[in-house]
Short mmCIF file of C-alpha atoms in Angstrom, two decimals:
data_model
loop_
_atom_site.label_atom_id
_atom_site.label_comp_id
_atom_site.label_asym_id
_atom_site.label_seq_id
_atom_site.Cartn_x
_atom_site.Cartn_y
_atom_site.Cartn_z
CA MET R 12 110.50 132.04 81.72
CA PRO R 13 113.42 131.14 83.97
CA LEU R 14 113.51 132.01 87.61
CA VAL R 15 114.37 135.65 88.00
CA GLY R 16 113.45 137.50 91.13
CA VAL R 17 111.12 134.77 92.23
CA ASP R 18 110.69 134.18 95.96
CA GLU R 19 112.72 131.03 96.47
CA GLY R 20 110.54 129.73 99.25
CA THR R 21 108.59 126.56 98.40
CA GLY R 22 105.38 128.46 97.84
CA GLY R 23 107.02 130.89 95.47
CA LEU R 24 108.69 128.09 93.47
CA VAL R 25 105.40 126.18 93.25
CA ARG R 26 103.58 129.29 91.96
CA ALA R 27 106.35 129.80 89.39
CA ALA R 28 106.24 126.14 88.35
CA ARG R 29 102.47 126.33 88.01
CA GLY R 30 103.03 129.09 85.52
CA GLY R 31 105.17 126.65 83.46
CA ASP R 32 108.58 127.49 84.94
CA ARG R 33 110.50 124.21 84.58
CA GLU R 34 113.55 125.65 86.33
CA ALA R 35 111.46 126.38 89.39
CA PHE R 36 110.11 122.85 89.34
CA GLY R 37 113.66 121.56 88.93
CA LEU R 38 114.64 123.35 92.12
CA LEU R 39 111.72 121.77 93.92
CA VAL R 40 112.84 118.38 92.63
CA GLU R 41 116.37 118.98 93.90
CA ARG R 42 115.12 120.00 97.30
CA SER R 43 112.76 117.05 97.71
CA TRP R 44 114.75 114.30 96.06
CA GLN R 45 116.67 112.79 98.97
CA ARG R 46 113.70 112.85 101.32
CA LEU R 47 111.41 111.21 98.74
CA VAL R 48 113.91 108.53 97.79
CA ARG R 49 114.41 107.64 101.45
CA LEU R 50 110.63 107.22 101.84
CA ALA R 51 110.27 105.27 98.59
CA ARG R 52 113.17 102.97 99.49
CA SER R 53 111.45 101.96 102.69
CA VAL R 54 108.26 101.17 100.82
CA VAL R 55 109.48 99.49 97.60
CA GLY R 56 113.16 98.81 98.25
CA GLU R 57 116.38 100.09 96.73
CA LEU R 58 115.84 98.87 93.18
CA GLU R 59 112.56 100.59 92.43
CA ALA R 60 112.69 103.59 94.74
CA GLU R 61 114.25 106.12 92.38
CA ASP R 62 112.02 105.15 89.45
CA ALA R 63 108.94 105.48 91.64
CA VAL R 64 110.05 108.92 92.80
CA GLN R 65 110.79 110.12 89.27
CA ASP R 66 107.41 108.90 88.07
CA GLY R 67 105.78 110.67 90.98
CA LEU R 68 107.60 113.90 90.24
CA VAL R 69 106.55 113.86 86.57
CA ALA R 70 102.95 113.14 87.62
CA ALA R 71 103.15 116.00 90.14
CA TRP R 72 104.25 118.42 87.42
CA ALA R 73 101.24 117.46 85.34
CA ARG R 74 98.93 117.93 88.31
CA LEU R 75 100.37 121.13 89.79
CA GLY R 76 97.14 122.91 88.91
CA THR R 77 95.22 120.73 91.37
CA LEU R 78 97.36 121.79 94.34
CA ALA R 79 95.14 124.15 96.31
CA ASP R 80 97.74 125.53 98.71
CA PRO R 81 101.30 125.93 97.32
CA ASP R 82 102.67 126.05 100.86
CA ARG R 83 101.56 122.41 101.33
CA PHE R 84 103.56 121.24 98.36
CA ASP R 85 105.79 118.90 100.33
CA ALA R 86 102.96 116.88 101.84
CA TRP R 87 101.09 116.87 98.51
CA LEU R 88 104.15 115.64 96.66
CA SER R 89 104.85 112.96 99.25
CA ARG R 90 101.29 111.66 98.83
CA ILE R 91 101.75 111.39 95.06
CA VAL R 92 105.09 109.59 95.43
CA PHE R 93 103.66 107.31 98.12
CA ARG R 94 100.78 106.35 95.82
CA ARG R 95 103.35 105.57 93.06
CA CYS R 96 105.16 103.38 95.58
CA LEU R 97 101.95 101.51 96.42
CA ARG R 98 101.46 100.89 92.73
CA ALA R 99 105.02 99.71 92.32
CA HIS R 100 104.56 97.46 95.34
CA ARG R 101 101.45 95.86 93.78
CA ARG R 102 103.45 95.24 90.60
CA GLN R 103 106.28 93.70 92.63
CA ARG R 104 103.85 91.36 94.37
CA GLY R 105 102.56 90.28 91.01
CA ARG R 106 106.05 89.54 89.72
CA VAL R 107 107.99 87.88 92.47
CA SER R 108 108.11 87.65 96.20
CA LEU R 109 110.48 90.20 97.70
CA GLU R 110 111.86 87.59 100.04
CA ALA R 111 112.99 85.50 97.12
CA VAL R 112 115.37 88.20 95.92
CA PRO R 113 117.06 89.97 98.81
CA GLU R 114 118.63 93.19 97.70
CA ALA R 115 122.33 93.68 97.40
CA PRO R 116 123.63 95.43 100.50
CA VAL R 117 124.86 98.94 99.83
CA SER R 118 125.71 100.29 103.24
CA CYS R 119 128.96 99.96 105.18
CA ASP R 120 127.34 97.25 107.25
CA PRO R 121 125.92 94.76 104.72
CA ALA R 122 124.42 92.46 107.31
CA ALA R 123 122.52 95.34 108.92
CA SER R 124 121.10 96.61 105.66
CA VAL R 125 119.93 93.18 104.54
CA SER R 126 118.27 92.39 107.84
CA ALA R 127 116.61 95.81 108.10
CA TRP R 128 115.12 95.57 104.63
CA GLN R 129 114.28 91.89 104.94
CA LEU R 130 112.21 92.59 107.98
CA LEU R 131 110.73 95.81 106.67
CA SER R 132 109.74 94.18 103.40
CA ARG R 133 107.54 91.73 105.26
CA LEU R 134 105.35 94.50 106.63
CA ALA R 135 102.40 96.12 104.82
CA PRO R 136 103.44 99.16 102.73
CA ARG R 137 101.68 101.69 104.96
CA GLN R 138 103.33 100.17 108.03
CA ARG R 139 106.70 100.48 106.32
CA ALA R 140 106.04 104.13 105.51
CA VAL R 141 104.87 104.97 109.03
CA LEU R 142 107.84 103.20 110.59
CA HIS R 143 110.23 104.98 108.19
CA LEU R 144 108.77 108.42 108.83
CA THR R 145 108.79 107.81 112.61
CA VAL R 146 112.13 106.12 113.05
CA VAL R 147 114.24 107.49 110.19
CA GLU R 148 112.74 110.96 109.70
CA GLY R 149 111.72 111.50 113.32
CA MET R 150 108.34 112.92 112.37
CA THR R 151 105.33 113.25 114.65
CA ASP R 152 101.97 111.59 113.98
CA ALA R 153 100.48 114.95 113.04
CA GLU R 154 103.27 115.48 110.50
CA ILE R 155 103.02 111.96 109.08
CA ALA R 156 99.22 111.93 108.64
CA PRO R 157 98.95 114.38 105.73
CA LEU R 158 101.88 112.76 103.93
CA LEU R 159 100.05 109.43 103.77
CA ALA R 160 96.54 110.87 103.57
CA ILE R 161 95.47 109.16 106.80
CA THR R 162 94.51 110.41 110.27
CA PRO R 163 96.99 110.64 113.19
CA ALA R 164 94.99 107.85 114.85
CA SER R 165 95.63 105.64 111.79
CA VAL R 166 99.31 106.53 111.96
CA ARG R 167 99.42 105.26 115.56
CA ALA R 168 97.51 102.10 114.58
CA HIS R 169 99.84 101.36 111.66
CA ARG R 170 102.91 101.91 113.83
CA ARG R 171 101.56 99.66 116.61
CA ARG R 172 100.80 96.90 114.08
CA ALA R 173 104.19 97.39 112.42
CA ARG R 174 105.98 96.95 115.76
CA GLU R 175 103.85 93.93 116.66
CA SER R 176 104.60 92.31 113.29
CA ALA R 177 108.30 93.14 113.60
CA ALA R 178 108.40 91.65 117.09
CA ARG R 179 106.68 88.48 115.86
CA LEU R 180 109.14 88.19 112.97
CA LEU R 181 112.11 88.80 115.26
CA GLN R 182 110.89 86.14 117.68
CA GLY R 183 110.26 83.75 114.79
CA GLY R 184 113.76 84.33 113.50
CA LYS R 185 115.21 83.49 116.86
CA SER R 186 113.50 80.13 117.27
CA MET I 20 106.11 93.29 123.29
CA LYS I 21 106.55 93.14 127.05
CA ASP I 22 109.37 90.63 126.76
CA PRO I 23 112.56 92.66 127.38
CA ASP I 24 114.46 90.53 124.85
CA VAL I 25 111.91 91.36 122.18
CA ASN I 26 112.09 95.04 123.10
CA ASP I 27 115.85 94.92 122.80
CA GLU I 28 115.57 93.27 119.41
CA LEU I 29 113.02 95.82 118.30
CA SER I 30 115.31 98.64 119.40
CA ARG I 31 118.18 97.03 117.52
CA PHE I 32 116.01 96.65 114.44
CA GLU I 33 114.96 100.31 114.61
CA ALA I 34 118.59 101.37 114.94
CA GLU I 35 119.44 99.32 111.88
CA LEU I 36 116.47 100.76 110.07
CA ARG I 37 117.60 104.28 110.97
CA ALA I 38 121.05 103.62 109.51
CA TRP I 39 119.67 101.84 106.45
CA GLY I 40 116.90 104.32 105.79
CA ALA I 41 119.01 107.43 106.18
CA ARG I 42 121.48 106.57 103.44
CA PRO I 43 121.57 109.04 100.55
CA ALA I 44 119.98 108.20 97.24
CA ARG I 45 122.26 106.59 94.63
CA THR I 46 121.47 109.38 92.19
CA SER I 47 122.44 112.82 93.41
CA ALA I 48 119.78 115.51 93.68
CA SER I 49 121.29 117.63 90.90
CA VAL I 50 121.41 114.69 88.47
CA ALA I 51 117.84 113.76 89.43
CA ARG I 52 116.78 117.34 88.75
CA THR I 53 118.22 117.12 85.22
CA GLN I 54 116.65 113.71 84.60
CA VAL I 55 113.24 114.70 85.86
CA THR I 56 113.06 118.05 84.06
CA ALA I 57 114.04 116.25 80.83
CA ARG I 58 111.00 114.00 81.29
CA LEU I 59 108.52 116.76 81.93
CA PRO I 60 105.89 117.28 79.26
CA LEU I 61 106.16 120.70 77.56
CA VAL I 62 103.24 122.23 79.38
CA CYS I 63 101.31 121.44 82.53
CA GLU I 64 97.92 119.84 82.08
CA PRO I 65 95.20 122.45 81.78
CA ILE I 66 94.13 123.59 85.22
CA PRO I 67 91.06 121.65 86.32
CA TRP I 68 89.16 124.94 86.30
CA LEU I 69 89.28 124.80 82.51
CA ARG I 70 87.94 121.26 82.51
CA LEU I 71 85.34 122.32 85.06
CA ALA I 72 84.36 125.32 82.96
CA ALA I 73 84.05 123.12 79.85
CA SER I 74 81.80 120.69 81.74
CA ALA I 75 79.68 123.57 83.07
CA ALA I 76 79.34 125.00 79.55
CA LEU I 77 78.20 121.60 78.27
CA VAL I 78 75.60 121.38 81.04
CA VAL I 79 74.34 124.88 80.18
CA VAL I 80 74.08 123.99 76.46
CA LEU I 81 72.14 120.84 77.26
CA ALA I 82 69.87 122.71 79.66
CA VAL I 83 69.12 125.41 77.08
CA ALA I 84 68.46 122.81 74.37
CA THR I 85 66.08 120.97 76.70
CA TRP I 86 64.37 124.21 77.65
CA LEU I 87 63.94 125.25 74.01
CA GLY I 88 62.59 121.85 73.08
CA ALA I 89 60.21 121.67 76.02
CA PRO I 90 57.62 124.37 74.98
CA ARG I 91 57.23 122.79 71.57
CA ALA I 92 56.60 119.41 73.13
CA SER I 93 54.19 120.84 75.65
CA ARG I 94 52.40 122.83 72.92
CA GLU I 95 51.93 119.66 70.98
CA GLY I 96 50.81 117.94 74.12
CA LYS I 97 48.29 120.71 74.88
CA ALA I 98 46.92 120.53 71.36
CA SER I 99 46.23 116.89 71.68
CA VAL I 100 44.71 117.43 75.07
CA HIS I 101 42.49 120.33 74.02
CA GLY I 102 41.69 119.07 70.55
CA GLU I 103 39.07 116.47 69.61
CA SER I 104 39.86 112.97 70.53
CA PRO I 105 40.77 110.96 67.46
CA PRO I 106 37.99 108.91 65.90
CA PRO I 107 37.88 105.23 66.75
CA ILE I 108 40.13 103.14 64.60
CA ASP I 109 37.96 100.92 62.50
CA PRO I 110 38.67 99.31 59.16
CA ASN I 111 35.72 101.24 57.69
CA VAL I 112 36.94 104.59 58.91
CA VAL I 113 39.39 106.75 56.98
CA VAL I 114 40.98 109.47 59.09
CA TRP I 115 42.58 112.52 57.60
CA VAL I 116 44.42 114.72 60.08
CA MET I 117 44.70 118.12 58.44
CA ASP I 118 46.38 119.76 61.40
CA THR I 119 46.39 119.46 65.17
CA ARG I 120 42.93 121.05 65.38
CA THR I 121 41.27 119.60 62.32
CA THR I 122 40.65 115.94 61.73
CA VAL I 123 38.49 114.79 58.81
CA TYR I 124 37.15 111.29 58.79
CA PHE I 125 35.18 109.22 56.35
CA VAL I 126 33.11 106.21 57.27
CA LEU I 127 32.66 103.63 54.55
CA GLY I 128 29.13 102.22 54.58
CA PRO I 129 28.42 98.56 53.87
CA ASP I 130 26.99 99.46 50.46
CA GLY I 131 30.02 101.48 49.49
CA SER I 132 28.45 104.82 50.28
CA THR I 133 30.41 107.24 52.34
CA LYS I 134 29.45 109.64 55.03
CA GLY I 135 31.77 111.70 57.03
CA GLY I 136 32.31 114.74 59.14
CA MET I 137 34.83 117.15 60.30
CA SER I 138 35.90 117.83 63.83
#
């Protein structure tokens, strides 16, 4: 049954999608897409980000019935996509070192994009995600915690370690 | 981290990260919507409540089956407890269990004669 007269807030769309409304789920996909791809790109890189997000979205559709509170859809979806990214990251590690194949730059400033990703890719996946959500999305610890299924204290610890590692790598690159 | 140079470099890195991370996805949201909805299975997985209900029903069935089986087993157990103890097993003894309360046994004498009893 297509969306007719459905409350177009996230909760309303989730409830409609849970009832099998693919159009409602499509709208949720459209709303979340950019945000999820940005997160995935920081965890698995440009090449695999969109695949990881699509896989996560399909998995989310199948598991919509397990979502207790439709109003927490965004955090729930982010957790699913983040777990897909962790899986993709493990596969990447098994295949080839990320350092061996630096990604093609796609921004206006190629040097900046290569160096940002090259450094980011040497951090642990959770550190990458925390750094991304803090620096790029400007989120608070309390907002980040449910997205990654960790506590705000863990968010702070991951960010501190990420900055320490980044500083070490930057110092190493200088010498 | 206290080194001002390192802090500067970290700030520069975070600025680069902000620019790199904020770029839009290569696939637009509307195209992604079409691609994802085309990949969706026809129906959502059954709600876990259904799976939970099925598991609960299985547990109930097993519990009922156990409960129905239990009195029979205990009845048999009681019979053996309250009934006569079985005669000693001996090559010269023939035991004939007629039912749980009646056991007939024959003792073969050395000369071939038989004597017996019923308990």
